[in-house]
């Protein structure tokens, strides 16, 4: 019996790692067996191409690598992670919580294409990752919706004001603004659960966001 897979999505700095950690802790306290995964799998060699892309080795503008090429870098990293680390657990019925997943390719690559090609890209991506690479489909996707201004401020805080630490996505506000627009489209069309993470220009309290996510996850498991 396959397990369940929950994907946490959101733009850079929207709180995915923070909320994934809290969710895993809360579920573990309830005795639920789970496994936490995160993409890109930075500690493993399978993330090499994604890292090269984010470091700007194919060009300093995200648009220097087209949506299909960039998506393939991230997809093969997921294939390696699935096959090496969590396929067994998933197939034995465990709950898998992913900080980013196939859904990140939609959020970050869709914006490179004109709007009239978005549906085609989504169909291609889902066929590639779920059918051809045989990666499991998420049962639930949580989308952390945080205005760009707020998430950029949080990221600058995380990097202690050192803007040079930002990768080619994080440092490109107009690209991230375009990603925000495509993410809203995807969240609505693909039935992601949208969590509002800020009020105006202020992030909501970490704990309040957590409670809402936990509620969505518990609802989904009934
Ligand atoms: N609701 C919140 N209020 C205040 N600070 C927050 C909130 N959520 C996250 N943070 C802080 O903002 C920064 C970014 O959060 P986090 O690393 O969880 O985001 P992320 O979505 O995983 O980022 P990335 O996309 O870069 O992986 C961290 O320093 C974190 O502690
Ligand atoms: Mg993160």
mmCIF file of N, CA, C and O in Angstrom, residues 34-104:
data_model
loop_
_atom_site.group_PDB
_atom_site.id
_atom_site.type_symbol
_atom_site.label_atom_id
_atom_site.label_comp_id
_atom_site.label_asym_id
_atom_site.label_seq_id
_atom_site.Cartn_x
_atom_site.Cartn_y
_atom_site.Cartn_z
ATOM 1 N N UNK A 34 6.639 9.228 9.628
ATOM 2 C CA UNK A 34 6.819 10.062 8.448
ATOM 3 C C UNK A 34 8.285 10.199 8.085
ATOM 4 O O UNK A 34 9.178 9.871 8.862
ATOM 5 N N UNK A 35 8.468 10.710 6.896
ATOM 6 C CA UNK A 35 9.812 10.972 6.422
ATOM 7 C C UNK A 35 9.836 12.348 5.770
ATOM 8 O O UNK A 35 8.961 12.665 4.975
ATOM 9 N N UNK A 36 10.839 13.134 6.141
ATOM 10 C CA UNK A 36 10.938 14.490 5.600
ATOM 11 C C UNK A 36 11.999 14.521 4.514
ATOM 12 O O UNK A 36 13.108 14.029 4.712
ATOM 13 N N UNK A 37 11.646 15.082 3.372
ATOM 14 C CA UNK A 37 12.622 15.205 2.290
ATOM 15 C C UNK A 37 12.628 16.655 1.810
ATOM 16 O O UNK A 37 11.706 17.415 2.098
ATOM 17 N N UNK A 38 13.668 17.011 1.068
ATOM 18 C CA UNK A 38 13.798 18.399 0.649
ATOM 19 C C UNK A 38 14.514 18.462 -0.708
ATOM 20 O O UNK A 38 15.429 17.685 -0.964
ATOM 21 N N UNK A 39 14.055 19.372 -1.546
ATOM 22 C CA UNK A 39 14.647 19.521 -2.882
ATOM 23 C C UNK A 39 15.020 20.976 -3.144
ATOM 24 O O UNK A 39 14.310 21.867 -2.673
ATOM 25 N N UNK A 40 16.100 21.207 -3.932
ATOM 26 C CA UNK A 40 17.052 20.242 -4.446
ATOM 27 C C UNK A 40 17.743 19.490 -3.308
ATOM 28 O O UNK A 40 17.840 20.003 -2.201
ATOM 29 N N UNK A 41 18.229 18.280 -3.628
ATOM 30 C CA UNK A 41 18.891 17.451 -2.626
ATOM 31 C C UNK A 41 20.368 17.879 -2.587
ATOM 32 O O UNK A 41 21.254 17.169 -3.046
ATOM 33 N N UNK A 42 20.576 19.088 -2.004
ATOM 34 C CA UNK A 42 21.869 19.764 -2.119
ATOM 35 C C UNK A 42 23.074 18.928 -1.672
ATOM 36 O O UNK A 42 24.171 19.116 -2.168
ATOM 37 N N UNK A 43 22.884 18.016 -0.731
ATOM 38 C CA UNK A 43 24.026 17.244 -0.231
ATOM 39 C C UNK A 43 24.405 16.092 -1.154
ATOM 40 O O UNK A 43 25.395 15.399 -0.902
ATOM 41 N N UNK A 44 23.609 15.841 -2.178
ATOM 42 C CA UNK A 44 23.851 14.677 -3.031
ATOM 43 C C UNK A 44 24.300 15.096 -4.434
ATOM 44 O O UNK A 44 23.903 16.162 -4.919
ATOM 45 N N UNK A 45 25.092 14.236 -5.097
ATOM 46 C CA UNK A 45 25.602 14.605 -6.429
ATOM 47 C C UNK A 45 24.501 14.790 -7.475
ATOM 48 O O UNK A 45 24.707 15.462 -8.479
ATOM 49 N N UNK A 46 23.339 14.217 -7.219
ATOM 50 C CA UNK A 46 22.238 14.345 -8.193
ATOM 51 C C UNK A 46 21.758 15.777 -8.376
ATOM 52 O O UNK A 46 21.067 16.091 -9.345
ATOM 53 N N UNK A 47 22.135 16.677 -7.437
ATOM 54 C CA UNK A 47 21.687 18.066 -7.553
ATOM 55 C C UNK A 47 22.686 18.932 -8.320
ATOM 56 O O UNK A 47 22.515 20.149 -8.412
ATOM 57 N N UNK A 48 23.723 18.293 -8.901
ATOM 58 C CA UNK A 48 24.809 19.068 -9.530
ATOM 59 C C UNK A 48 24.310 20.063 -10.570
ATOM 60 O O UNK A 48 24.687 21.234 -10.559
ATOM 61 N N UNK A 49 23.453 19.599 -11.484
ATOM 62 C CA UNK A 49 22.997 20.488 -12.560
ATOM 63 C C UNK A 49 22.114 21.624 -12.027
ATOM 64 O O UNK A 49 22.219 22.759 -12.473
ATOM 65 N N UNK A 50 21.270 21.303 -11.038
ATOM 66 C CA UNK A 50 20.419 22.344 -10.443
ATOM 67 C C UNK A 50 21.306 23.399 -9.760
ATOM 68 O O UNK A 50 21.064 24.605 -9.876
ATOM 69 N N UNK A 51 22.349 22.934 -9.079
ATOM 70 C CA UNK A 51 23.262 23.879 -8.410
ATOM 71 C C UNK A 51 23.987 24.743 -9.430
ATOM 72 O O UNK A 51 24.137 25.948 -9.230
ATOM 73 N N UNK A 52 24.469 24.128 -10.515
ATOM 74 C CA UNK A 52 25.168 24.901 -11.553
ATOM 75 C C UNK A 52 24.253 25.986 -12.112
ATOM 76 O O UNK A 52 24.650 27.125 -12.306
ATOM 77 N N UNK A 53 22.989 25.585 -12.339
ATOM 78 C CA UNK A 53 22.001 26.545 -12.865
ATOM 79 C C UNK A 53 21.781 27.690 -11.875
ATOM 80 O O UNK A 53 21.851 28.873 -12.243
ATOM 81 N N UNK A 54 21.573 27.360 -10.597
ATOM 82 C CA UNK A 54 21.303 28.402 -9.593
ATOM 83 C C UNK A 54 22.527 29.288 -9.329
ATOM 84 O O UNK A 54 22.395 30.434 -8.938
ATOM 85 N N UNK A 55 23.723 28.717 -9.554
ATOM 86 C CA UNK A 55 24.950 29.509 -9.389
ATOM 87 C C UNK A 55 25.237 30.385 -10.600
ATOM 88 O O UNK A 55 26.234 31.104 -10.630
ATOM 89 N N UNK A 56 24.418 30.250 -11.639
ATOM 90 C CA UNK A 56 24.601 31.091 -12.822
ATOM 91 C C UNK A 56 25.613 30.563 -13.812
ATOM 92 O O UNK A 56 26.099 31.306 -14.663
ATOM 93 N N UNK A 57 25.947 29.268 -13.739
ATOM 94 C CA UNK A 57 26.971 28.740 -14.649
ATOM 95 C C UNK A 57 26.489 28.582 -16.090
ATOM 96 O O UNK A 57 27.272 28.363 -17.002
ATOM 97 N N UNK A 58 25.173 28.667 -16.289
ATOM 98 C CA UNK A 58 24.643 28.635 -17.666
ATOM 99 C C UNK A 58 24.143 30.021 -18.074
ATOM 100 O O UNK A 58 23.485 30.180 -19.088
ATOM 101 N N UNK A 59 24.415 31.001 -17.234
ATOM 102 C CA UNK A 59 23.937 32.366 -17.478
ATOM 103 C C UNK A 59 23.365 32.925 -16.194
ATOM 104 O O UNK A 59 22.827 32.174 -15.384
ATOM 105 N N UNK A 60 23.510 34.252 -16.025
ATOM 106 C CA UNK A 60 23.098 34.829 -14.741
ATOM 107 C C UNK A 60 21.609 35.145 -14.688
ATOM 108 O O UNK A 60 21.087 35.499 -13.636
ATOM 109 N N UNK A 61 20.924 35.026 -15.842
ATOM 110 C CA UNK A 61 19.475 35.255 -15.849
ATOM 111 C C UNK A 61 18.775 33.894 -15.917
ATOM 112 O O UNK A 61 19.158 33.053 -16.742
ATOM 113 N N UNK A 62 17.778 33.672 -15.053
ATOM 114 C CA UNK A 62 17.088 32.366 -15.097
ATOM 115 C C UNK A 62 16.600 32.014 -16.504
ATOM 116 O O UNK A 62 16.592 30.839 -16.888
ATOM 117 N N UNK A 63 16.241 33.046 -17.291
ATOM 118 C CA UNK A 63 15.730 32.798 -18.648
ATOM 119 C C UNK A 63 16.812 32.308 -19.622
ATOM 120 O O UNK A 63 16.509 31.944 -20.753
ATOM 121 N N UNK A 64 18.085 32.309 -19.185
ATOM 122 C CA UNK A 64 19.148 31.767 -20.038
ATOM 123 C C UNK A 64 19.029 30.250 -20.195
ATOM 124 O O UNK A 64 19.667 29.649 -21.066
ATOM 125 N N UNK A 65 18.269 29.614 -19.310
ATOM 126 C CA UNK A 65 18.028 28.165 -19.430
ATOM 127 C C UNK A 65 16.525 27.976 -19.586
ATOM 128 O O UNK A 65 15.755 28.388 -18.706
ATOM 129 N N UNK A 66 16.110 27.382 -20.691
ATOM 130 C CA UNK A 66 14.664 27.329 -20.927
ATOM 131 C C UNK A 66 13.951 26.411 -19.929
ATOM 132 O O UNK A 66 14.573 25.619 -19.216
ATOM 133 N N UNK A 67 12.642 26.555 -19.883
ATOM 134 C CA UNK A 67 11.831 25.887 -18.866
ATOM 135 C C UNK A 67 11.999 24.362 -18.895
ATOM 136 O O UNK A 67 12.020 23.711 -17.845
ATOM 137 N N UNK A 68 12.166 23.812 -20.078
ATOM 138 C CA UNK A 68 12.238 22.352 -20.204
ATOM 139 C C UNK A 68 13.598 21.837 -19.727
ATOM 140 O O UNK A 68 13.676 20.830 -19.021
ATOM 141 N N UNK A 69 14.667 22.541 -20.119
ATOM 142 C CA UNK A 69 16.014 22.134 -19.689
ATOM 143 C C UNK A 69 16.138 22.253 -18.167
ATOM 144 O O UNK A 69 16.565 21.309 -17.481
ATOM 145 N N UNK A 70 15.744 23.401 -17.630
ATOM 146 C CA UNK A 70 15.873 23.601 -16.181
ATOM 147 C C UNK A 70 15.029 22.573 -15.423
ATOM 148 O O UNK A 70 15.482 21.994 -14.430
ATOM 149 N N UNK A 71 13.837 22.307 -15.910
ATOM 150 C CA UNK A 71 12.976 21.322 -15.227
ATOM 151 C C UNK A 71 13.621 19.946 -15.181
ATOM 152 O O UNK A 71 13.472 19.214 -14.207
ATOM 153 N N UNK A 72 14.328 19.610 -16.269
ATOM 154 C CA UNK A 72 14.942 18.278 -16.301
ATOM 155 C C UNK A 72 16.036 18.155 -15.237
ATOM 156 O O UNK A 72 16.209 17.095 -14.643
ATOM 157 N N UNK A 73 16.758 19.270 -14.955
ATOM 158 C CA UNK A 73 17.811 19.217 -13.915
ATOM 159 C C UNK A 73 17.202 18.815 -12.564
ATOM 160 O O UNK A 73 17.758 18.009 -11.820
ATOM 161 N N UNK A 74 16.071 19.455 -12.242
ATOM 162 C CA UNK A 74 15.434 19.214 -10.945
ATOM 163 C C UNK A 74 14.735 17.850 -10.912
ATOM 164 O O UNK A 74 14.696 17.187 -9.872
ATOM 165 N N UNK A 75 14.202 17.441 -12.058
ATOM 166 C CA UNK A 75 13.460 16.176 -12.091
ATOM 167 C C UNK A 75 14.384 14.977 -11.861
ATOM 168 O O UNK A 75 14.045 14.064 -11.108
ATOM 169 N N UNK A 76 15.560 14.996 -12.475
ATOM 170 C CA UNK A 76 16.456 13.844 -12.290
ATOM 171 C C UNK A 76 16.986 13.775 -10.853
ATOM 172 O O UNK A 76 17.233 12.689 -10.332
ATOM 173 N N UNK A 77 17.111 14.924 -10.224
ATOM 174 C CA UNK A 77 17.515 14.959 -8.808
ATOM 175 C C UNK A 77 16.448 14.263 -7.954
ATOM 176 O O UNK A 77 16.753 13.481 -7.045
ATOM 177 N N UNK A 78 15.188 14.519 -8.278
ATOM 178 C CA UNK A 78 14.095 13.858 -7.543
ATOM 179 C C UNK A 78 14.082 12.362 -7.803
ATOM 180 O O UNK A 78 13.840 11.553 -6.909
ATOM 181 N N UNK A 79 14.354 11.974 -9.069
ATOM 182 C CA UNK A 79 14.397 10.548 -9.405
ATOM 183 C C UNK A 79 15.430 9.846 -8.523
ATOM 184 O O UNK A 79 15.158 8.800 -7.928
ATOM 185 N N UNK A 80 16.615 10.441 -8.431
ATOM 186 C CA UNK A 80 17.699 9.825 -7.645
ATOM 187 C C UNK A 80 17.318 9.724 -6.173
ATOM 188 O O UNK A 80 17.534 8.700 -5.519
ATOM 189 N N UNK A 81 16.724 10.797 -5.657
ATOM 190 C CA UNK A 81 16.332 10.809 -4.248
ATOM 191 C C UNK A 81 15.274 9.737 -3.986
ATOM 192 O O UNK A 81 15.350 8.980 -3.004
ATOM 193 N N UNK A 82 14.280 9.679 -4.859
ATOM 194 C CA UNK A 82 13.193 8.699 -4.683
ATOM 195 C C UNK A 82 13.751 7.283 -4.684
ATOM 196 O O UNK A 82 13.486 6.492 -3.768
ATOM 197 N N UNK A 83 14.541 6.981 -5.703
ATOM 198 C CA UNK A 83 15.040 5.614 -5.840
ATOM 199 C C UNK A 83 16.003 5.230 -4.728
ATOM 200 O O UNK A 83 16.029 4.102 -4.260
ATOM 201 N N UNK A 84 16.829 6.180 -4.282
ATOM 202 C CA UNK A 84 17.858 5.833 -3.304
ATOM 203 C C UNK A 84 17.361 5.908 -1.864
ATOM 204 O O UNK A 84 17.821 5.152 -1.016
ATOM 205 N N UNK A 85 16.441 6.837 -1.589
ATOM 206 C CA UNK A 85 16.162 7.127 -0.182
ATOM 207 C C UNK A 85 14.746 6.911 0.322
ATOM 208 O O UNK A 85 14.557 6.646 1.495
ATOM 209 N N UNK A 86 13.723 7.096 -0.528
ATOM 210 C CA UNK A 86 12.392 7.069 0.108
ATOM 211 C C UNK A 86 11.339 6.236 -0.604
ATOM 212 O O UNK A 86 10.218 6.135 -0.134
ATOM 213 N N UNK A 87 11.725 5.581 -1.700
ATOM 214 C CA UNK A 87 10.752 4.742 -2.418
ATOM 215 C C UNK A 87 10.208 3.621 -1.515
ATOM 216 O O UNK A 87 8.998 3.384 -1.439
ATOM 217 N N UNK A 88 11.160 2.975 -0.829
ATOM 218 C CA UNK A 88 10.789 1.856 0.038
ATOM 219 C C UNK A 88 9.777 2.289 1.100
ATOM 220 O O UNK A 88 8.728 1.681 1.263
ATOM 221 N N UNK A 89 10.130 3.369 1.813
ATOM 222 C CA UNK A 89 9.232 3.870 2.868
ATOM 223 C C UNK A 89 7.868 4.223 2.297
ATOM 224 O O UNK A 89 6.828 3.900 2.867
ATOM 225 N N UNK A 90 7.880 4.911 1.167
ATOM 226 C CA UNK A 90 6.618 5.339 0.549
ATOM 227 C C UNK A 90 5.767 4.120 0.184
ATOM 228 O O UNK A 90 4.573 4.070 0.476
ATOM 229 N N UNK A 91 6.413 3.131 -0.406
ATOM 230 C CA UNK A 91 5.659 1.941 -0.825
ATOM 231 C C UNK A 91 5.205 1.094 0.358
ATOM 232 O O UNK A 91 4.279 0.306 0.239
ATOM 233 N N UNK A 92 5.876 1.301 1.506
ATOM 234 C CA UNK A 92 5.440 0.597 2.716
ATOM 235 C C UNK A 92 4.387 1.382 3.491
ATOM 236 O O UNK A 92 4.036 1.022 4.609
ATOM 237 N N UNK A 93 3.935 2.501 2.923
ATOM 238 C CA UNK A 93 2.812 3.213 3.531
ATOM 239 C C UNK A 93 3.164 4.422 4.369
ATOM 240 O O UNK A 93 2.288 4.982 5.031
ATOM 241 N N UNK A 94 4.443 4.841 4.351
ATOM 242 C CA UNK A 94 4.811 6.000 5.189
ATOM 243 C C UNK A 94 4.274 7.308 4.602
ATOM 244 O O UNK A 94 3.960 7.395 3.413
ATOM 245 N N UNK A 95 4.187 8.296 5.472
ATOM 246 C CA UNK A 95 3.836 9.647 5.036
ATOM 247 C C UNK A 95 5.143 10.369 4.691
ATOM 248 O O UNK A 95 6.088 10.364 5.483
ATOM 249 N N UNK A 96 5.174 10.953 3.514
ATOM 250 C CA UNK A 96 6.371 11.683 3.074
ATOM 251 C C UNK A 96 6.007 13.167 3.016
ATOM 252 O O UNK A 96 5.006 13.548 2.411
ATOM 253 N N UNK A 97 6.843 13.992 3.664
ATOM 254 C CA UNK A 97 6.616 15.446 3.621
ATOM 255 C C UNK A 97 7.779 16.066 2.854
ATOM 256 O O UNK A 97 8.936 15.942 3.271
ATOM 257 N N UNK A 98 7.466 16.722 1.746
ATOM 258 C CA UNK A 98 8.519 17.260 0.875
ATOM 259 C C UNK A 98 8.542 18.789 0.908
ATOM 260 O O UNK A 98 7.529 19.430 0.660
ATOM 261 N N UNK A 99 9.722 19.343 1.217
ATOM 262 C CA UNK A 99 9.971 20.784 1.131
ATOM 263 C C UNK A 99 10.388 21.029 -0.325
ATOM 264 O O UNK A 99 11.519 20.743 -0.683
ATOM 265 N N UNK A 100 9.442 21.469 -1.132
ATOM 266 C CA UNK A 100 9.513 21.574 -2.594
ATOM 267 C C UNK A 100 9.374 20.181 -3.213
ATOM 268 O O UNK A 100 9.856 19.197 -2.665
ATOM 269 N N UNK A 101 8.784 20.173 -4.410
ATOM 270 C CA UNK A 101 8.648 18.913 -5.131
ATOM 271 C C UNK A 101 8.520 19.222 -6.623
ATOM 272 O O UNK A 101 8.927 20.312 -7.059
ATOM 273 N N UNK A 102 7.959 18.304 -7.396
ATOM 274 C CA UNK A 102 7.732 18.525 -8.834
ATOM 275 C C UNK A 102 7.032 19.868 -9.062
ATOM 276 O O UNK A 102 7.253 20.528 -10.078
ATOM 277 N N UNK A 103 6.199 20.244 -8.096
ATOM 278 C CA UNK A 103 5.439 21.485 -8.142
ATOM 279 C C UNK A 103 6.349 22.718 -8.238
ATOM 280 O O UNK A 103 5.932 23.745 -8.759
ATOM 281 N N UNK A 104 7.592 22.617 -7.757
ATOM 282 C CA UNK A 104 8.518 23.748 -7.881
ATOM 283 C C UNK A 104 8.845 24.030 -9.347
ATOM 284 O O UNK A 104 9.091 25.178 -9.723
#
